[in-house]
CSV table of C-alpha atoms in Angstrom, one decimal:
chain,number,residue,atom,x,y,z
S,14,MET,CA,62.0,-145.1,-79.4
S,15,ALA,CA,63.7,-146.4,-83.0
S,16,LEU,CA,63.0,-148.1,-86.3
S,17,GLY,CA,63.1,-152.1,-86.3
S,18,ILE,CA,64.7,-153.6,-88.9
S,19,PHE,CA,63.5,-157.5,-89.4
S,20,ASP,CA,65.3,-160.4,-91.4
S,21,SER,CA,65.5,-164.1,-91.3
S,22,GLY,CA,69.4,-163.9,-91.2
S,23,ILE,CA,72.0,-161.1,-92.2
S,24,GLY,CA,70.6,-160.5,-95.7
S,25,GLY,CA,68.7,-157.4,-94.2
S,26,LEU,CA,71.7,-155.7,-93.2
S,27,THR,CA,71.8,-154.2,-97.4
S,28,VAL,CA,68.6,-152.7,-96.4
S,29,PHE,CA,69.9,-151.3,-93.1
S,30,LYS,CA,72.6,-150.4,-94.7
S,31,SER,CA,70.8,-148.3,-97.0
S,32,ILE,CA,68.5,-146.9,-94.6
S,33,ALA,CA,71.4,-145.6,-92.0
S,34,THR,CA,73.3,-144.3,-94.8
S,35,ARG,CA,70.5,-141.9,-95.9
S,36,PHE,CA,69.4,-141.0,-92.3
S,37,PRO,CA,72.6,-140.9,-89.9
S,38,LYS,CA,70.7,-139.7,-86.6
S,39,LEU,CA,67.7,-142.2,-87.0
S,40,ASP,CA,67.7,-144.6,-84.0
S,41,MET,CA,67.8,-148.3,-85.8
S,42,ILE,CA,67.8,-151.8,-84.0
S,43,TYR,CA,68.2,-154.9,-86.7
S,44,PHE,CA,67.1,-158.0,-85.7
S,45,GLY,CA,68.3,-161.2,-87.7
S,46,ASP,CA,66.9,-164.8,-87.1
S,47,THR,CA,70.0,-166.4,-87.9
S,48,ALA,CA,69.2,-169.6,-85.6
S,49,ARG,CA,66.4,-170.2,-88.0
S,50,VAL,CA,67.7,-168.8,-91.1
S,51,PRO,CA,66.6,-169.9,-94.0
S,52,TYR,CA,63.1,-169.3,-94.4
S,53,GLY,CA,62.6,-169.4,-97.8
S,54,ASN,CA,62.4,-173.1,-97.8
S,55,LYS,CA,60.2,-173.4,-94.8
S,56,SER,CA,56.2,-173.4,-95.0
S,57,PRO,CA,54.1,-170.4,-94.9
S,58,GLU,CA,52.8,-171.2,-91.3
S,59,THR,CA,56.5,-171.6,-89.9
S,60,ILE,CA,57.5,-168.3,-91.7
S,61,VAL,CA,54.7,-166.6,-90.1
S,62,ARG,CA,55.3,-167.7,-86.5
S,63,TYR,CA,58.9,-167.2,-86.6
S,64,THR,CA,58.5,-163.6,-88.3
S,65,LEU,CA,55.9,-163.0,-85.2
S,66,GLU,CA,57.8,-164.2,-82.1
S,67,CYS,CA,60.7,-161.7,-83.6
S,68,THR,CA,58.6,-158.6,-83.9
S,69,LYS,CA,57.1,-159.4,-80.7
S,70,HIS,CA,60.6,-159.5,-79.1
S,71,LEU,CA,61.5,-156.3,-80.9
S,72,VAL,CA,58.1,-154.2,-79.8
S,73,ASP,CA,57.8,-155.7,-76.3
S,74,ASN,CA,61.8,-154.9,-75.4
S,75,TYR,CA,62.8,-152.1,-77.8
S,76,LYS,CA,59.5,-150.3,-78.1
S,77,ILE,CA,60.1,-149.7,-81.5
S,78,ASP,CA,57.8,-147.2,-83.3
S,79,ALA,CA,57.6,-149.0,-87.0
S,80,LEU,CA,59.2,-151.9,-88.2
S,81,VAL,CA,60.8,-152.8,-91.8
S,82,LEU,CA,60.3,-156.2,-92.9
S,83,ALA,CA,63.8,-156.2,-94.5
S,84,CYS,CA,63.2,-160.2,-95.8
S,85,ASN,CA,61.4,-160.8,-99.2
S,86,THR,CA,60.1,-164.3,-97.8
S,87,ALA,CA,58.6,-162.8,-94.6
S,88,SER,CA,57.4,-159.8,-96.3
S,89,SER,CA,55.2,-162.1,-98.6
S,90,HIS,CA,53.8,-164.1,-96.1
S,91,ALA,CA,53.6,-162.3,-92.9
S,92,LEU,CA,53.0,-158.6,-93.6
S,93,LYS,CA,49.1,-159.0,-93.1
S,94,THR,CA,49.8,-160.8,-89.8
S,95,LEU,CA,51.6,-158.0,-88.5
S,96,HIS,CA,49.6,-155.4,-89.8
S,97,ASP,CA,47.1,-157.0,-88.1
S,98,GLU,CA,48.8,-157.9,-84.6
S,99,PHE,CA,50.9,-154.8,-83.8
S,100,HIS,CA,49.8,-151.2,-83.5
S,101,ILE,CA,53.0,-149.9,-85.6
S,102,PRO,CA,53.8,-149.2,-88.9
S,103,VAL,CA,55.0,-152.2,-90.8
S,104,LEU,CA,56.8,-151.8,-94.3
S,105,GLY,CA,57.4,-154.7,-96.3
S,106,VAL,CA,60.7,-154.6,-99.0
S,107,ILE,CA,58.2,-155.9,-102.2
S,108,ASP,CA,56.6,-152.5,-103.1
S,109,ALA,CA,60.1,-150.9,-103.4
S,110,GLY,CA,61.9,-153.5,-105.5
S,111,VAL,CA,58.6,-153.4,-107.9
S,112,LYS,CA,58.4,-149.7,-108.0
S,113,ASN,CA,62.5,-149.9,-109.1
S,114,ALA,CA,61.9,-152.1,-111.5
S,115,VAL,CA,58.9,-150.2,-113.0
S,116,ASP,CA,61.2,-147.1,-113.4
S,117,VAL,CA,64.5,-149.0,-115.3
S,118,SER,CA,63.0,-151.3,-117.4
S,119,SER,CA,62.6,-150.2,-121.4
S,120,ASN,CA,61.2,-153.0,-122.9
S,121,ARG,CA,59.0,-154.1,-119.9
S,122,LYS,CA,60.5,-157.7,-119.5
S,123,VAL,CA,61.5,-158.3,-116.0
S,124,ALA,CA,62.8,-161.5,-114.2
S,125,VAL,CA,62.2,-161.7,-110.3
S,126,ILE,CA,64.8,-164.1,-108.9
S,127,ALA,CA,63.8,-165.0,-104.8
S,128,THR,CA,63.4,-167.7,-102.5
S,129,HIS,CA,60.7,-170.7,-103.0
S,130,ALA,CA,58.7,-169.2,-100.8
S,131,THR,CA,58.4,-165.8,-102.0
S,132,ILE,CA,57.9,-167.3,-105.5
S,133,LYS,CA,55.4,-169.2,-104.4
S,134,SER,CA,53.4,-166.5,-102.8
S,135,LYS,CA,53.3,-164.5,-106.2
S,136,SER,CA,53.9,-161.5,-104.1
S,137,TYR,CA,55.8,-159.6,-106.7
S,138,ASN,CA,52.8,-160.5,-109.6
S,139,LYS,CA,50.5,-159.1,-107.2
S,140,VAL,CA,52.0,-155.8,-106.7
S,141,PHE,CA,52.9,-155.3,-110.6
S,142,GLN,CA,49.1,-156.3,-110.9
S,143,LEU,CA,48.2,-153.7,-108.5
S,144,MET,CA,50.5,-151.0,-109.8
S,145,ASN,CA,48.3,-151.7,-113.5
S,146,ALA,CA,52.4,-152.2,-114.8
S,147,ASP,CA,52.1,-153.8,-118.4
S,148,ILE,CA,55.1,-156.1,-117.7
S,149,ASP,CA,55.9,-159.6,-118.6
S,150,ILE,CA,57.8,-161.1,-115.5
S,151,VAL,CA,59.5,-164.5,-115.1
S,152,SER,CA,60.2,-165.8,-111.9
S,153,LEU,CA,63.0,-167.9,-110.9
S,154,PRO,CA,63.8,-169.6,-107.3
S,155,CYS,CA,67.4,-169.7,-106.5
S,156,PRO,CA,67.5,-171.8,-103.3
S,157,LEU,CA,71.5,-171.6,-102.9
S,158,PHE,CA,71.9,-167.8,-102.6
S,159,VAL,CA,70.8,-167.8,-99.0
S,160,PRO,CA,73.1,-170.1,-98.0
S,161,LEU,CA,76.2,-168.9,-99.5
S,162,VAL,CA,75.6,-165.4,-98.2
S,163,GLU,CA,75.1,-166.9,-94.7
S,164,GLU,CA,78.5,-168.8,-95.3
S,165,ALA,CA,80.1,-165.7,-96.5
S,166,LEU,CA,80.9,-167.2,-99.9
S,167,ILE,CA,80.1,-164.4,-101.5
S,168,ASP,CA,83.1,-164.5,-104.8
S,169,GLY,CA,85.3,-167.0,-106.4
S,170,ASP,CA,85.0,-169.8,-109.1
S,171,MET,CA,82.5,-172.0,-107.1
S,172,VAL,CA,80.3,-169.5,-106.5
S,173,GLU,CA,80.2,-168.0,-110.1
S,174,THR,CA,79.4,-171.1,-111.3
S,175,ILE,CA,76.3,-171.9,-108.7
S,176,VAL,CA,75.1,-168.4,-109.9
S,177,ARG,CA,75.9,-169.0,-113.9
S,178,GLU,CA,73.9,-172.5,-113.7
S,179,THR,CA,71.1,-171.2,-111.1
S,180,LEU,CA,70.3,-168.0,-113.6
S,181,LYS,CA,70.8,-170.1,-116.9
S,182,PRO,CA,67.0,-169.9,-117.4
S,183,ILE,CA,66.7,-166.7,-117.4
S,184,LYS,CA,69.7,-165.9,-119.5
S,185,ASN,CA,68.9,-164.9,-123.4
S,186,ILE,CA,65.7,-164.6,-122.7
S,187,GLY,CA,65.3,-160.6,-123.7
S,188,ILE,CA,64.6,-159.4,-120.1
S,189,ASP,CA,66.4,-156.1,-119.7
S,190,THR,CA,65.6,-155.9,-115.6
S,191,ILE,CA,66.5,-158.5,-112.5
S,192,ILE,CA,64.7,-157.5,-109.3
S,193,LEU,CA,66.9,-159.0,-106.7
S,194,GLY,CA,63.8,-160.2,-104.5
S,195,CYS,CA,65.7,-161.4,-101.7
S,196,THR,CA,67.8,-159.0,-99.3
S,197,HIS,CA,70.4,-161.8,-98.9
S,198,TYR,CA,71.1,-161.5,-103.1
S,199,PRO,CA,72.4,-157.8,-103.3
S,200,VAL,CA,75.5,-159.2,-101.6
S,201,LEU,CA,75.9,-161.4,-104.9
S,202,LYS,CA,75.3,-158.6,-107.0
S,203,SER,CA,78.6,-158.2,-108.6
S,204,VAL,CA,78.5,-162.1,-109.6
S,205,ILE,CA,75.1,-161.7,-111.2
S,206,ALA,CA,76.1,-158.7,-113.0
S,207,LYS,CA,78.8,-160.8,-114.7
S,208,VAL,CA,77.0,-163.9,-115.3
S,209,ILE,CA,74.2,-161.8,-116.9
S,210,PRO,CA,75.8,-158.7,-118.2
S,211,ASN,CA,73.7,-155.6,-120.0
S,212,VAL,CA,70.8,-156.0,-117.6
S,213,ASN,CA,69.5,-153.6,-114.9
S,214,ILE,CA,69.5,-155.2,-111.6
S,215,VAL,CA,67.3,-153.6,-109.0
S,216,ASP,CA,66.3,-154.4,-105.4
S,217,SER,CA,64.3,-152.4,-102.7
S,218,THR,CA,67.1,-150.5,-101.1
S,219,THR,CA,66.7,-147.5,-103.6
S,220,TYR,CA,62.8,-147.1,-102.7
S,221,ILE,CA,62.7,-148.3,-99.3
S,222,VAL,CA,64.7,-145.0,-98.6
S,223,THR,CA,61.4,-143.0,-99.5
S,224,ASP,CA,59.1,-145.4,-98.0
S,225,VAL,CA,60.7,-144.7,-94.6
S,226,LEU,CA,60.5,-140.9,-95.0
S,227,ASP,CA,56.5,-141.6,-95.5
S,228,LEU,CA,56.7,-143.2,-92.4
S,229,ASN,CA,56.7,-139.8,-90.6
S,230,ILE,CA,58.8,-141.5,-87.7
S,231,ASN,CA,61.5,-139.0,-85.9
S,232,LEU,CA,64.3,-138.8,-87.9
S,233,GLU,CA,66.7,-136.6,-85.9
S,234,GLU,CA,67.8,-139.0,-82.9
S,235,SER,CA,70.8,-140.3,-81.7
S,236,GLY,CA,71.7,-142.1,-84.1
S,237,VAL,CA,72.0,-145.3,-82.2
S,238,ARG,CA,72.5,-148.6,-84.0
S,239,LYS,CA,72.3,-152.3,-82.9
S,240,ILE,CA,72.1,-155.5,-83.9
S,241,LEU,CA,70.3,-158.7,-82.5
S,242,ILE,CA,70.7,-162.3,-83.8
S,243,THR,CA,69.2,-165.6,-82.4
S,244,ASP,CA,72.7,-167.3,-82.6
S,245,GLU,CA,76.3,-166.4,-83.4
S,246,SER,CA,76.5,-168.5,-86.7
S,247,HIS,CA,80.1,-169.5,-88.4
S,248,ALA,CA,80.1,-166.9,-90.6
S,249,PHE,CA,78.3,-163.9,-88.9
S,250,ASN,CA,81.4,-161.6,-88.0
S,251,SER,CA,83.2,-161.8,-91.2
S,252,LEU,CA,80.0,-160.9,-93.3
S,253,LYS,CA,78.7,-158.3,-91.0
S,254,ASN,CA,82.1,-156.4,-91.0
S,255,ILE,CA,81.7,-156.4,-94.8
S,256,LEU,CA,78.3,-155.3,-95.0
S,257,VAL,CA,77.9,-152.5,-91.8
S,258,GLY,CA,81.0,-152.4,-90.1
S,259,ASP,CA,81.7,-151.9,-86.2
S,260,ILE,CA,78.1,-151.9,-84.6
S,261,ASP,CA,77.1,-153.3,-80.9
S,262,VAL,CA,75.9,-157.0,-81.9
S,263,GLU,CA,73.8,-158.8,-79.0
S,264,VAL,CA,72.8,-162.7,-79.5
S,265,ILE,CA,69.3,-163.3,-77.6
S,266,LYS,CA,67.4,-166.6,-77.2
S,267,LEU,CA,64.2,-167.1,-78.3
F,8,MET,CA,58.7,-198.6,-76.6
F,9,ALA,CA,60.4,-197.5,-79.6
F,10,LEU,CA,64.1,-196.6,-81.1
F,11,GLY,CA,64.0,-192.7,-81.6
F,12,ILE,CA,66.4,-191.5,-84.2
F,13,PHE,CA,67.3,-187.7,-84.4
F,14,ASP,CA,68.6,-185.3,-87.0
F,15,SER,CA,68.6,-181.7,-87.5
F,16,GLY,CA,66.9,-182.1,-90.9
F,17,ILE,CA,66.5,-185.3,-93.2
F,18,GLY,CA,70.0,-186.6,-93.7
F,19,GLY,CA,69.7,-188.9,-90.9
F,20,LEU,CA,67.2,-190.8,-92.6
F,21,THR,CA,70.3,-192.8,-94.2
F,22,VAL,CA,70.7,-194.0,-90.7
F,23,PHE,CA,67.0,-194.6,-90.0
F,24,LYS,CA,67.2,-196.9,-93.3
F,25,SER,CA,70.1,-198.6,-92.5
F,26,ILE,CA,68.8,-199.8,-89.0
F,27,ALA,CA,65.2,-200.0,-90.3
F,28,THR,CA,66.4,-202.5,-93.0
F,29,ARG,CA,68.7,-204.6,-90.7
F,30,PHE,CA,65.7,-204.8,-88.0
F,31,PRO,CA,62.7,-205.0,-89.8
F,32,LYS,CA,60.6,-205.5,-86.7
F,33,LEU,CA,62.2,-203.0,-84.6
F,34,ASP,CA,59.5,-200.0,-84.0
F,35,MET,CA,61.1,-196.7,-84.5
F,36,ILE,CA,60.6,-193.1,-84.7
F,37,TYR,CA,62.6,-190.5,-86.6
F,38,PHE,CA,62.9,-186.8,-85.6
F,39,GLY,CA,63.8,-184.3,-88.2
F,40,ASP,CA,64.3,-180.5,-87.0
F,41,THR,CA,63.3,-179.3,-90.3
F,42,ALA,CA,62.5,-175.7,-89.5
F,43,ARG,CA,65.7,-175.2,-87.8
F,44,VAL,CA,68.3,-177.2,-89.8
F,45,PRO,CA,71.3,-176.6,-90.8
F,46,TYR,CA,72.8,-177.3,-87.3
F,47,GLY,CA,76.4,-177.0,-88.5
F,48,ASN,CA,77.0,-173.6,-89.0
F,49,LYS,CA,75.5,-172.8,-85.7
F,50,SER,CA,77.1,-171.9,-81.9
F,51,PRO,CA,77.8,-175.0,-80.0
F,52,GLU,CA,74.8,-173.3,-77.1
F,53,THR,CA,72.3,-173.3,-79.9
F,54,ILE,CA,73.4,-176.9,-81.3
F,55,VAL,CA,72.6,-178.5,-77.4
F,56,ARG,CA,69.5,-176.4,-76.7
F,57,TYR,CA,67.9,-177.7,-79.8
F,58,THR,CA,68.9,-181.1,-79.4
F,59,LEU,CA,67.4,-181.2,-76.2
F,60,GLU,CA,64.0,-179.9,-77.0
F,61,CYS,CA,63.9,-182.1,-79.8
F,62,THR,CA,64.6,-185.1,-77.4
F,63,LYS,CA,62.3,-184.0,-74.4
F,64,HIS,CA,59.6,-184.0,-77.2
F,65,LEU,CA,60.6,-187.8,-78.2
F,66,VAL,CA,61.0,-189.2,-74.6
F,67,ASP,CA,57.8,-187.3,-73.1
F,68,ASN,CA,55.7,-188.4,-75.9
F,69,TYR,CA,56.9,-191.4,-77.5
F,70,LYS,CA,58.7,-193.2,-74.8
F,71,ILE,CA,61.4,-194.2,-76.7
F,72,ASP,CA,63.7,-196.7,-74.3
F,73,ALA,CA,66.9,-195.4,-76.6
F,74,LEU,CA,68.2,-192.7,-78.8
F,75,VAL,CA,70.6,-192.7,-81.8
F,76,LEU,CA,71.5,-189.1,-82.4
F,77,ALA,CA,72.0,-189.3,-86.4
F,78,CYS,CA,73.6,-185.9,-86.4
F,79,ASN,CA,77.3,-185.8,-86.5
F,80,THR,CA,77.1,-182.1,-85.5
F,81,ALA,CA,74.5,-182.8,-82.5
F,82,SER,CA,76.9,-185.8,-81.8
F,83,SER,CA,79.7,-183.8,-81.4
F,84,HIS,CA,78.7,-181.1,-79.0
F,85,ALA,CA,75.4,-182.7,-77.3
F,86,LEU,CA,76.0,-186.4,-76.7
F,87,LYS,CA,77.4,-185.6,-72.7
F,88,THR,CA,74.4,-183.1,-72.1
F,89,LEU,CA,71.9,-185.6,-73.4
F,90,HIS,CA,73.5,-188.7,-71.2
F,91,ASP,CA,73.2,-186.3,-68.3
F,92,GLU,CA,69.6,-185.5,-68.7
F,93,PHE,CA,67.8,-188.3,-69.9
F,94,HIS,CA,68.1,-191.8,-68.4
F,95,ILE,CA,68.1,-193.8,-71.7
F,96,PRO,CA,71.1,-195.1,-73.9
F,97,VAL,CA,72.0,-192.3,-76.3
F,98,LEU,CA,74.4,-193.5,-79.4
F,99,GLY,CA,76.2,-190.9,-81.3
F,100,VAL,CA,77.3,-191.6,-84.8
F,101,ILE,CA,80.9,-190.7,-84.4
F,102,ASP,CA,82.1,-193.9,-83.2
F,103,ALA,CA,80.6,-195.8,-85.9
F,104,GLY,CA,82.3,-194.2,-88.5
F,105,VAL,CA,85.8,-194.0,-87.1
F,106,LYS,CA,85.4,-198.1,-86.6
F,107,ASN,CA,84.4,-198.2,-90.0
F,108,ALA,CA,87.6,-196.1,-91.6
F,109,VAL,CA,89.8,-197.9,-89.0
F,110,ASP,CA,89.0,-201.5,-90.6
F,111,VAL,CA,89.2,-200.0,-94.4
F,112,SER,CA,92.1,-197.8,-94.6
F,113,SER,CA,95.3,-199.2,-95.5
F,114,ASN,CA,97.7,-196.5,-95.7
F,115,ARG,CA,96.4,-195.1,-92.6
F,116,LYS,CA,95.6,-191.8,-94.2
F,117,VAL,CA,92.2,-190.3,-93.8
F,118,ALA,CA,90.1,-187.3,-94.6
F,119,VAL,CA,87.0,-186.4,-92.5
F,120,ILE,CA,84.5,-184.0,-94.5
F,121,ALA,CA,81.9,-182.6,-92.2
F,122,THR,CA,80.0,-179.3,-90.9
F,123,HIS,CA,82.2,-176.0,-89.6
F,124,ALA,CA,80.2,-177.3,-86.0
F,125,THR,CA,81.7,-181.0,-86.3
F,126,ILE,CA,85.4,-180.0,-87.3
F,127,LYS,CA,85.6,-177.3,-84.6
F,128,SER,CA,84.7,-179.7,-82.2
F,129,LYS,CA,87.6,-182.3,-83.0
F,130,SER,CA,85.5,-184.7,-82.2
F,131,TYR,CA,86.7,-187.3,-84.8
F,132,ASN,CA,90.3,-186.7,-83.9
F,133,LYS,CA,89.1,-187.5,-80.2
F,134,VAL,CA,87.8,-190.8,-81.3
F,135,PHE,CA,90.6,-192.1,-83.2
F,136,GLN,CA,93.0,-190.8,-79.9
F,137,LEU,CA,90.7,-192.8,-77.7
F,138,MET,CA,91.1,-195.7,-80.0
F,139,ASN,CA,94.8,-195.6,-80.3
F,140,ALA,CA,94.5,-195.1,-83.9
F,141,ASP,CA,97.9,-194.7,-85.4
F,142,ILE,CA,96.5,-192.5,-88.3
F,143,ASP,CA,96.8,-189.4,-89.7
F,144,ILE,CA,93.6,-187.1,-90.2
F,145,VAL,CA,92.8,-184.3,-92.5
F,146,SER,CA,89.7,-182.3,-91.6
F,147,LEU,CA,87.6,-180.2,-94.5
F,148,PRO,CA,84.2,-178.3,-93.7
F,149,CYS,CA,81.8,-178.7,-96.7
F,150,PRO,CA,79.4,-176.0,-95.5
F,151,LEU,CA,77.1,-176.4,-98.9
F,152,PHE,CA,76.3,-179.9,-98.7
F,153,VAL,CA,73.7,-180.0,-96.2
F,154,PRO,CA,71.9,-177.3,-98.1
F,155,LEU,CA,72.0,-179.2,-101.2
F,156,VAL,CA,70.8,-182.1,-99.8
F,157,GLU,CA,67.8,-180.2,-98.1
F,158,GLU,CA,67.1,-178.9,-101.2
F,159,ALA,CA,67.0,-182.1,-102.9
F,160,LEU,CA,70.0,-181.0,-105.3
F,161,ILE,CA,71.6,-184.4,-105.3
F,162,ASP,CA,73.0,-184.8,-108.7
F,163,GLY,CA,74.0,-182.7,-112.2
F,164,ASP,CA,76.6,-180.5,-113.6
F,165,MET,CA,76.2,-177.5,-110.5
F,166,VAL,CA,76.3,-180.2,-107.6
F,167,GLU,CA,79.5,-182.0,-109.4
F,168,THR,CA,81.0,-178.8,-109.8
F,169,ILE,CA,80.1,-177.5,-106.1
F,170,VAL,CA,81.5,-181.1,-104.6
F,171,ARG,CA,84.7,-180.8,-106.9
F,172,GLU,CA,85.6,-177.3,-105.8
F,173,THR,CA,84.4,-177.9,-101.8
F,174,LEU,CA,87.0,-181.3,-101.9
F,175,LYS,CA,90.0,-179.8,-104.0
F,176,PRO,CA,92.0,-179.6,-100.7
F,177,ILE,CA,91.7,-183.4,-100.4
F,178,LYS,CA,92.7,-184.5,-103.7
F,179,ASN,CA,95.8,-185.7,-104.4
F,180,ILE,CA,97.4,-185.7,-100.9
F,181,GLY,CA,97.6,-189.2,-100.7
F,182,ILE,CA,94.3,-190.3,-98.3
F,183,ASP,CA,93.0,-193.5,-99.2
F,184,THR,CA,89.7,-192.9,-97.0
F,185,ILE,CA,87.2,-190.5,-96.6
F,186,ILE,CA,85.0,-190.2,-93.5
F,187,LEU,CA,81.4,-188.8,-94.6
F,188,GLY,CA,81.0,-187.0,-90.9
F,189,CYS,CA,77.5,-185.8,-91.6
F,190,THR,CA,74.6,-187.8,-92.1
F,191,HIS,CA,73.5,-185.8,-95.1
F,192,TYR,CA,76.4,-186.5,-97.2
F,193,PRO,CA,75.7,-190.5,-98.1
F,194,VAL,CA,73.1,-188.9,-100.7
F,195,LEU,CA,75.8,-187.4,-102.4
F,196,LYS,CA,78.1,-190.7,-102.2
F,197,SER,CA,78.2,-191.4,-105.7
F,198,VAL,CA,79.0,-187.8,-106.9
F,199,ILE,CA,81.9,-187.8,-104.4
F,200,ALA,CA,83.3,-191.2,-105.5
F,201,LYS,CA,83.2,-189.6,-108.9
F,202,VAL,CA,85.0,-186.6,-107.9
F,203,ILE,CA,87.6,-188.2,-105.9
F,204,PRO,CA,87.4,-191.9,-107.4
F,205,ASN,CA,89.8,-195.0,-106.1
F,206,VAL,CA,89.1,-194.2,-102.1
F,207,ASN,CA,87.2,-195.7,-99.5
F,208,ILE,CA,84.0,-193.8,-98.5
F,209,VAL,CA,82.8,-194.3,-95.1
F,210,ASP,CA,80.3,-193.3,-92.8
F,211,SER,CA,78.7,-194.6,-89.7
F,212,THR,CA,75.5,-196.6,-91.2
F,213,THR,CA,77.5,-200.0,-91.4
F,214,TYR,CA,78.8,-200.0,-87.7
F,215,ILE,CA,75.4,-198.4,-86.1
F,216,VAL,CA,74.0,-201.6,-86.7
F,217,THR,CA,76.2,-203.3,-84.6
F,218,ASP,CA,76.2,-200.5,-82.0
F,219,VAL,CA,72.3,-200.5,-82.1
F,220,LEU,CA,72.6,-204.5,-80.9
F,221,ASP,CA,74.6,-203.8,-78.2
F,222,LEU,CA,71.5,-201.5,-76.6
F,223,ASN,CA,70.0,-204.9,-75.7
F,224,ILE,CA,66.5,-203.1,-76.8
F,225,ASN,CA,63.5,-205.2,-77.9
F,226,LEU,CA,64.1,-205.9,-81.6
F,227,GLU,CA,61.1,-207.9,-82.0
F,228,GLU,CA,58.2,-205.5,-81.9
F,229,SER,CA,55.5,-204.7,-84.6
F,230,GLY,CA,57.9,-202.8,-87.2
F,231,VAL,CA,55.9,-199.5,-86.7
F,232,ARG,CA,57.8,-196.5,-88.4
F,233,LYS,CA,57.1,-192.6,-88.2
F,234,ILE,CA,58.6,-189.5,-88.7
F,235,LEU,CA,58.1,-186.6,-87.2
F,236,ILE,CA,59.1,-183.3,-88.6
F,237,THR,CA,59.3,-179.4,-87.4
F,238,ASP,CA,58.3,-178.2,-90.7
F,239,GLU,CA,57.7,-179.5,-94.0
F,240,SER,CA,60.1,-177.7,-96.1
F,241,HIS,CA,60.2,-177.3,-99.7
F,242,ALA,CA,61.7,-180.8,-101.0
F,243,PHE,CA,61.0,-182.7,-97.9
F,244,ASN,CA,58.7,-185.1,-99.8
F,245,SER,CA,60.7,-185.8,-102.7
F,246,LEU,CA,64.1,-186.6,-100.6
F,247,LYS,CA,61.9,-188.9,-97.8
F,248,ASN,CA,60.4,-190.7,-100.7
F,249,ILE,CA,63.8,-191.4,-102.5
F,250,LEU,CA,65.4,-192.4,-99.0
F,251,VAL,CA,63.0,-194.3,-97.3
F,252,GLY,CA,59.7,-194.4,-99.5
F,253,ASP,CA,56.1,-194.4,-97.9
F,254,ILE,CA,56.4,-193.6,-94.2
F,255,ASP,CA,53.6,-192.0,-91.9
F,256,VAL,CA,54.7,-188.3,-91.5
F,257,GLU,CA,53.3,-185.9,-88.8
F,258,VAL,CA,54.7,-182.1,-88.7
F,259,ILE,CA,55.0,-180.7,-85.4
F,260,LYS,CA,55.6,-177.4,-83.6
F,261,LEU,CA,58.5,-176.8,-81.2
């Protein structure tokens, strides 16, 4: 038995790392659909279909006892379907990001940056509403951030220009907190902080650890870790090494 | 019977348009694997597998009598396999680009810009060698250009900065010709020309028309045109309208 972690690509390794560090004895298996990334510009139907296929592979072949959907796009569109289809707890990452923002924002003005598909789903707005959080929310799609990260382009002049130009609409509008509403974006956190200084930059990785505790799974196993990907894409190894270091990787066909 | 045109995404519509304009009565069916684009950062095995799947769909369901592989990445890796698997003529786009460059370069110094996978395959260098063209070739991967085009980000300050930064290595090195070694790149041609002025910018769309004539297919049919895509991605319609206007589109599952 192990905890499964799913993402469209390699961005979810930021969530994997956060959980793995906190629970060193937890068995964890990561699934990155690197052959079909990005998900964030795809239609809801395709996002749900791909997420189901990948989850089925984890459930059938690795007997996972719970799943973290470490992809905001998949969490926005596929969470309900996964709950209906599989008899294991499935944890999305939207709630954790919202809790974090509600905790740190002083002036109650928050920006959510995410993929087109996440923004269109209004999933963040819905969770803010459910929490009765009296917060002004501004949403901004950042469609080039996932390609940047998947290409391991994570610093330098060009990256800074892309981040600056993309975030221009939320600069100087009085927000005090930015939610990184995509698990790829924490990789660009230092560039984002440079471009928009003096705001809280939050993501789901802090609170997801508490949510994992609530799953009541066995946290004291052998600490086995494995990464499955659907394609060894160009920049995979360099980015994997930056994010999580030396972990066994297997390429599978779906 | 119809001519099939295949691309990983919507970039190949530049080739589609060139052929469609020259042969208004030719029946043509375009297949864009928009659910799994980009191909250019994937492994050769995955590129071949996906290209085979899509071609099989065209052959089985639309009885195409010839195929233009309007994707340099697929042409670089899958052309031989397609020749072996299907009993129809299959035309890649590499030869057409090289012929064009050989014709227009005066100083015999040419840059090839393309995806990682195309550059790694050395497919352009091999065709230059086969033609005994005495030309110095410089190759440069441009991994962000496909995501830009697939997002319909095709002009403006940010796009210009990305193009300028990416092309810096081939500026001021004495080349007189740039081959756009990816069918997405012609969409960015005016930005490329602005960033590197006074060079010939060539692609496969000019010479591919001659290659189509050599296929000896029936060019006088009903002029039926259709586009198949595997996902209606975020920016598909706006870009399709810019490139080819009002053509019937069907979304299929693969």
